[in-house]
Amino acid sequence: MTQELVEKLRELLGNDGVLTAEETAQRSAGFLRADTLQARALARPKTTDEVAAVLRLCSQARCPVVTQGGLTGLVHGADCTPDHLILSLERMNCIEEIDPMQRVAVVQAGVTLQALHDALERHDLAFPLDLGARGSATIGGNVATNAGGNRVIRYGMTRTMVLGVEAVLADGTILSSLNRMIKNNAGYDLKQLFIGSEGTLGVITRVVLRLAERPRSQNVAFVALSGFDAVTGFLKHMDRTLGGTLSAFEVMWREFYELVTTPPAASTPPLPHGSAYYVLVEALGADQEHDAARFINALEAASEAGLIADAVVAGSDRERAAIWAMRDDVMQIARHGWPFTFDVSLPIATMEAYVAGVRGELAARWPDHHCWLFGHLGDGNLHLAVHTGDAADRESVERIVYEPLKAIGGSISAEHGVGLEKKPYLHLSRSPQEIALMRTLKNALDPNGLLNPGKIF
Amino acid sequence: MTQELVEKLRELLGNDGVLTAEETAQRSAGFLRADTLQARALARPKTTDEVAAVLRLCSQARCPVVTQGGLTGLVHGADCTPDHLILSLERMNCIEEIDPMQRVAVVQAGVTLQALHDALERHDLAFPLDLGARGSATIGGNVATNAGGNRVIRYGMTRTMVLGVEAVLADGTILSSLNRMIKNNAGYDLKQLFIGSEGTLGVITRVVLRLAERPRSQNVAFVALSGFDAVTGFLKHMDRTLGGTLSAFEVMWREFYELVTTPPAASTPPLPHGSAYYVLVEALGADQEHDAARFINALEAASEAGLIADAVVAGSDRERAAIWAMRDDVMQIARHGWPFTFDVSLPIATMEAYVAGVRGELAARWPDHHCWLFGHLGDGNLHLAVHTGDAADRESVERIVYEPLKAIGGSISAEHGVGLEKKPYLHLSRSPQEIALMRTLKNALDPNGLLNPGKIF
């Protein structure tokens, strides 16, 4: 059975278009993973028509298919088993068009985020999605997981940047919805089905992305605050005062700040340790001189209003990069061994009590634990890293972190998706009616359950 | 049969919760319509549970249901027949919550856009959706049709402003997805199904909306340009130079400008007639003094670059309102009798040739016709009004306007939706595969076809 499918795939894609199970097992299973890919085979189509033909073959053979991009996901959303065929979009990595007037890019799903950023620089345009895994993460993966990142407060999630999608359905039907306009209300907006559904409803092959003019000014400050009310007040103040240019509002709880500014971390602390909260605030605009003056005025007003305790404004590109590098040095959380990591969202008004509750439970059970908190506060998005020293504590920690979210309307996944990792907790964020409707959609689009089986619900 | 259903509805909703066919026929069928509502009855539930009970009754009786909001749609998207029950959300008009910290509003579907705007003013917050019908159009209708409006270039369509939706499915299931966070990737984003599907997949009962801080500065200019390349160059220039504050870019072709600035129109022309194009450009920011200086600098640079031929900058709230009033005086197109009106979108690069082609065909067939053009150029959205003097010409004019869109990837509906009016032309903007998938979704969610039957496809 497997051999027959592999033979047919070879006929279709050529010898270098198919990796056997043995060849596939040479490849890493992904970012931060020690294991390798276990699958029947790995198919590497070069065109949408080839993807469609692969899916028709798999549909006939009832072979489950796991689509893979850059393997930078964090929730086991692209995991496979020896029964699965891996469909890799790695050879569909062409930026087909950049249109500076319409301000759209048409790209194949396998293009990396970094490659798109590089190409746009030459056109003085920007694709505002940005995240740490940019060098490996693909546009197809970003769209399939509705990736977030640092500038969601200004530009939204990936969903808001996608104008059109070409996807192949489980039966091999090519659905080409490559819309280029910001407004198109001609019937159901089908692309929304594929965005954020983690490869369970179709295989994304091409995407039309909305671009922005490249910002010409960047202002960054790092601020210390003494209480959570000050943090939320400062967010509102900056958003109002900067009039649409606020692009990042990254909060660090004190333990995280100390972690990323003490050796072996490379960063030195731009402000003294000891405050309760620290915020990296950024504005992107069009005129460095005017925007810098406005940015500093906004900070001075925040200081006069008693919102912020201390602040440092980056005075050069080097200083701006240094502050961002400190924020992005999240690998420091592995200092004592790899911790349990979480990506949740919750209403801002509930955040302080939620954090206190989680910390209280952690401290009661593991007096020597570490808990680092940081996140995109403007989006309600909190990242937690918890280290207890024992991998067997995972489920207990998960319950402590996830279970309180149900009562406060929070989400077990802000931006990472569900995959296999969060599937046991989906019921905390979604009602039985919602999960039933997800199943209805899955059954309607993929009645044999062949696309990324077992993920999400 | 009808009498039995009406009796059951009365038991459920009380006497004043149900209008008979005769009472319903006293009501106008909507904006700009001479006819009245013809239906079996009109139900006016007050709660989501009542909506669910109505839909369960209708499901049992196999009675088709047309949900109605403010009846301001322009594509016969809420039309009904004597076989239909009208479900009006007019008594679900409560603004349930405004949260200034999370910056969300929770509203029932029957709240009018104007009522929400008024309520937000007290909190110094804004809901950026705005359109001419704001006094009657309801939030439920705005969401069901994914309404656009004047500031899409900055804030996006309604879809981007919706965080959560509560909807009732055809079988009476209440689907409560009242998410409040900007980031929530816990499974499929089910609200997307109901946004823009024109009441065919569920009845929207409550919505969580994302709010913005109220802008503190508004700068408006009116500009004359000599060619289409200058218009597109000016758009790019302003968007880049204003660094995220550009909020409207409304283009008028010369005939439309002359129409809205000659008696009986109330507006006097702020710039001489005779240029090929005119643009209303607006920026919303945070500091009137600084923003005005930047706005004027941007216009001066555009003038020096030869992009614009003439400009007037509004110097007061009164002048800003006057320029907007001129743009919004679209009822002038009825000067010679009601014309055929269109709402299409297309890639900007194809717009000049498209307009020339449409005009050529109109002129060849109706030498005395009128054709007025205006639109939201930044969104690729063009409105046309064509007057031939004979209502029987409708289909011929529709073909001239719609058919060229297929080859250039345009849309027969930018922001108005499809309803019944554009249904015959949907195949020009959507492929057979796309329409088949729309049917798959419809069958999965509403297998008996009871919700807003016959609309879209």
XYZ file of N, CA and C in Angstrom, chain A residues 24-131:
324
model
N 12.919 10.684 4.879
C 12.164 11.646 5.685
C 12.647 11.625 7.133
N 12.994 10.435 7.611
C 13.416 10.288 9.014
C 14.771 10.931 9.293
N 15.444 11.423 8.246
C 16.683 12.177 8.454
C 16.397 13.620 8.879
N 15.157 14.048 8.701
C 14.844 15.463 8.925
C 14.337 15.708 10.349
N 14.732 16.849 10.902
C 14.251 17.239 12.233
C 12.733 17.413 12.232
N 12.125 17.071 13.341
C 10.679 17.258 13.470
C 10.309 18.712 13.738
N 11.300 19.585 13.897
C 10.964 21.001 14.029
C 11.785 21.727 15.068
N 11.513 22.996 15.185
C 12.179 23.911 16.094
C 12.134 23.378 17.525
N 13.288 23.307 18.165
C 13.406 22.875 19.564
C 13.051 21.407 19.776
N 13.067 20.610 18.700
C 12.691 19.214 18.839
C 13.903 18.320 18.641
N 13.951 17.258 19.420
C 15.054 16.305 19.305
C 14.714 15.168 18.342
N 13.417 14.954 18.084
C 13.021 13.814 17.255
C 13.048 14.171 15.770
N 12.855 13.171 14.931
C 12.829 13.395 13.487
C 11.460 12.998 12.941
N 11.242 13.347 11.669
C 9.928 13.141 11.052
C 9.683 11.674 10.740
N 8.625 11.140 11.265
C 8.226 9.763 10.965
C 6.973 9.821 10.097
N 7.080 9.310 8.863
C 5.931 9.358 7.952
C 6.082 8.304 6.877
N 5.002 8.031 6.159
C 5.078 7.108 5.023
C 6.047 7.603 3.970
N 5.963 8.907 3.727
C 6.799 9.536 2.708
C 6.596 11.034 2.813
N 7.401 11.764 2.066
C 7.271 13.220 2.044
C 7.198 13.650 0.584
N 6.122 14.333 0.236
C 5.935 14.803 -1.142
C 6.274 16.275 -1.228
N 6.986 16.629 -2.317
C 7.416 18.022 -2.473
C 6.936 18.574 -3.818
N 5.663 18.851 -3.941
C 5.142 19.353 -5.215
C 5.702 20.740 -5.523
N 5.706 21.071 -6.815
C 6.229 22.368 -7.251
C 5.135 23.322 -7.704
N 3.950 22.800 -7.957
C 2.864 23.635 -8.469
C 1.563 23.289 -7.755
N 0.606 24.190 -7.899
C -0.723 23.940 -7.325
C -1.348 22.696 -7.962
N -1.151 22.541 -9.268
C -1.712 21.355 -9.930
C -1.109 20.080 -9.345
N 0.165 20.118 -9.037
C 0.773 18.936 -8.412
C 0.209 18.698 -7.006
N -0.006 19.753 -6.261
C -0.625 19.578 -4.933
C -1.993 18.919 -5.096
N -2.764 19.400 -6.071
C -4.099 18.841 -6.298
C -4.000 17.356 -6.663
N -3.025 17.020 -7.503
C -2.878 15.619 -7.911
C -2.467 14.749 -6.724
N -1.585 15.260 -5.870
C -1.191 14.518 -4.665
C -2.422 14.264 -3.791
N -3.235 15.301 -3.618
C -4.403 15.131 -2.741
C -5.429 14.187 -3.354
N -5.539 14.186 -4.680
C -6.449 13.213 -5.305
C -5.963 11.788 -5.057
N -4.653 11.579 -5.214
C -4.082 10.250 -4.941
C -4.342 9.839 -3.485
N -4.093 10.761 -2.580
C -4.277 10.438 -1.153
C -5.739 10.186 -0.837
N -6.596 10.934 -1.484
C -8.024 10.746 -1.265
C -8.442 9.351 -1.725
N -7.960 8.956 -2.907
C -8.265 7.601 -3.397
C -7.715 6.536 -2.464
N -6.495 6.740 -1.988
C -5.845 5.742 -1.140
C -6.233 5.885 0.330
N -7.092 6.878 0.636
C -7.474 7.185 2.026
C -6.230 7.373 2.907
N -5.240 8.038 2.341
C -3.999 8.284 3.086
C -4.053 9.658 3.743
N -3.928 9.750 5.061
C -3.953 11.052 5.736
C -2.740 11.902 5.340
N -2.947 13.200 5.290
C -1.918 14.127 4.811
C -1.667 15.204 5.859
N -0.405 15.414 6.172
C -0.033 16.515 7.063
C 0.768 17.522 6.247
N 0.240 18.720 6.111
C 0.945 19.769 5.369
C 1.949 20.439 6.298
N 3.154 20.633 5.789
C 4.186 21.263 6.615
C 4.798 22.475 5.925
N 5.058 23.490 6.735
C 5.773 24.670 6.261
C 7.165 24.686 6.861
N 7.462 25.712 7.660
C 8.804 25.850 8.213
C 9.036 25.099 9.513
N 8.023 24.418 10.013
C 8.116 23.619 11.251
C 8.577 24.456 12.448
N 8.070 25.672 12.516
C 8.416 26.533 13.649
C 7.265 26.662 14.642
N 6.207 25.937 14.411
C 5.057 25.985 15.325
C 5.414 25.440 16.695
N 4.603 25.804 17.682
C 4.938 25.458 19.066
C 3.879 24.585 19.734
N 2.901 24.084 18.973
C 1.802 23.343 19.609
C 1.601 21.961 18.998
N 2.640 21.425 18.351
C 2.520 20.119 17.704
C 1.373 20.129 16.694
N 1.318 21.205 15.937
C 0.250 21.354 14.958
C 0.552 20.696 13.629
N 1.814 20.306 13.388
C 2.182 19.652 12.127
C 2.802 18.285 12.397
N 2.495 17.728 13.555
C 3.040 16.404 13.884
C 2.448 15.330 12.963
N 3.244 14.300 12.716
C 2.764 13.221 11.859
C 3.139 11.878 12.476
N 2.570 10.833 11.887
C 2.854 9.471 12.334
C 3.277 8.664 11.105
N 3.761 7.457 11.292
C 4.188 6.650 10.135
C 3.058 6.354 9.148
N 1.816 6.602 9.523
C 0.693 6.406 8.589
C 0.470 7.587 7.655
N 1.088 8.708 7.968
C 0.777 9.953 7.250
C 1.712 10.204 6.087
N 1.190 10.867 5.071
C 2.047 11.462 4.055
C 2.290 12.917 4.454
N 3.555 13.335 4.404
C 3.856 14.753 4.611
C 3.808 15.453 3.255
N 3.081 16.562 3.232
C 3.041 17.399 2.039
C 3.819 18.663 2.390
N 5.014 18.775 1.822
C 5.855 19.937 2.122
C 5.757 20.936 0.977
N 5.562 22.212 1.339
C 5.459 23.245 0.303
C 6.826 23.875 0.018
N 7.910 23.200 0.412
C 9.236 23.825 0.341
C 9.685 24.179 -1.060
N 9.135 23.502 -2.071
C 9.537 23.857 -3.436
C 8.557 24.850 -4.080
N 7.548 25.245 -3.355
C 6.673 26.326 -3.833
C 7.069 27.591 -3.085
N 8.228 28.120 -3.437
C 8.809 29.229 -2.673
C 9.088 30.444 -3.544
N 8.166 30.712 -4.458
C 8.364 31.809 -5.396
C 7.507 33.021 -5.008
N 8.150 34.187 -4.949
C 7.390 35.439 -4.821
C 6.967 35.793 -6.237
N 5.698 35.612 -6.538
C 5.270 35.709 -7.929
C 5.122 37.144 -8.394
N 4.751 38.030 -7.479
C 4.495 39.407 -7.924
C 4.497 40.334 -6.716
N 5.065 41.514 -6.924
C 4.917 42.596 -5.952
C 4.386 43.791 -6.727
N 3.239 44.302 -6.344
C 2.598 45.397 -7.061
C 2.617 46.629 -6.170
N 3.529 47.578 -6.447
C 3.692 48.725 -5.555
C 2.499 49.683 -5.582
N 1.729 49.687 -6.673
C 0.601 50.608 -6.745
C -0.592 50.048 -5.965
N -0.933 48.796 -6.255
C -2.037 48.147 -5.531
C -1.599 47.777 -4.107
N -0.292 47.731 -3.923
C 0.316 47.383 -2.636
C -0.116 45.990 -2.182
N 0.103 45.039 -3.089
C -0.120 43.636 -2.764
C 1.086 42.823 -3.217
N 1.277 41.690 -2.564
C 2.243 40.690 -3.007
C 1.489 39.387 -3.241
N 1.866 38.685 -4.300
C 1.322 37.350 -4.556
C 2.465 36.368 -4.350
N 2.311 35.462 -3.388
C 3.415 34.560 -3.055
C 2.921 33.125 -2.975
N 3.822 32.207 -3.282
C 3.536 30.801 -3.032
C 3.680 30.515 -1.536
N 3.019 29.470 -1.097
C 2.919 29.212 0.343
C 4.262 28.947 1.011
N 5.241 28.437 0.246
C 6.512 28.057 0.846
C 7.520 29.181 0.995
N 7.157 30.390 0.612
C 8.058 31.537 0.778
C 8.229 31.822 2.268
N 9.471 32.050 2.705
C 9.646 32.394 4.116
C 9.307 33.869 4.356
N 8.928 34.156 5.582
C 8.614 35.531 5.954
C 9.818 36.444 5.711
N 10.999 35.939 6.040
C 12.215 36.733 5.835
C 12.440 37.044 4.352
N 12.224 36.058 3.501
C 12.432 36.276 2.066
C 11.480 37.348 1.550
N 10.264 37.350 2.059
C 9.321 38.386 1.622
C 9.753 39.755 2.138
N 10.154 39.819 3.402
C 10.641 41.103 3.948
C 11.783 41.646 3.099
N 12.727 40.770 2.770
C 13.887 41.210 1.990
C 13.461 41.750 0.619
N 12.550 41.019 -0.015
C 12.132 41.439 -1.358
C 11.395 42.779 -1.318
N 10.645 43.016 -0.258
C 9.847 44.242 -0.183
C 10.704 45.471 0.081
N 11.841 45.241 0.731
C 12.707 46.376 1.047
C 13.069 47.143 -0.233
N 13.257 46.405 -1.303
C 13.621 47.042 -2.567
C 12.498 47.906 -3.137
N 11.271 47.687 -2.691
C 10.128 48.455 -3.204
C 9.653 49.506 -2.212
N 10.396 49.673 -1.109
C 9.991 50.636 -0.090
C 8.613 50.302 0.490
N 8.311 49.006 0.533
C 7.041 48.535 1.081
C 7.316 47.624 2.269
N 6.279 47.345 3.043
C 6.441 46.468 4.198
C 5.281 45.488 4.294
N 5.582 44.263 4.732
C 4.550 43.326 5.167
C 4.650 43.309 6.686
N 3.640 43.849 7.369
C 3.825 44.164 8.797
C 3.942 42.966 9.733
N 3.638 41.767 9.272
C 3.789 40.605 10.153
C 5.267 40.393 10.463
N 5.581 40.231 11.742
C 6.964 39.929 12.100
C 6.987 39.092 13.369
N 7.842 38.100 13.365
C 7.974 37.223 14.523
C 9.359 36.576 14.508
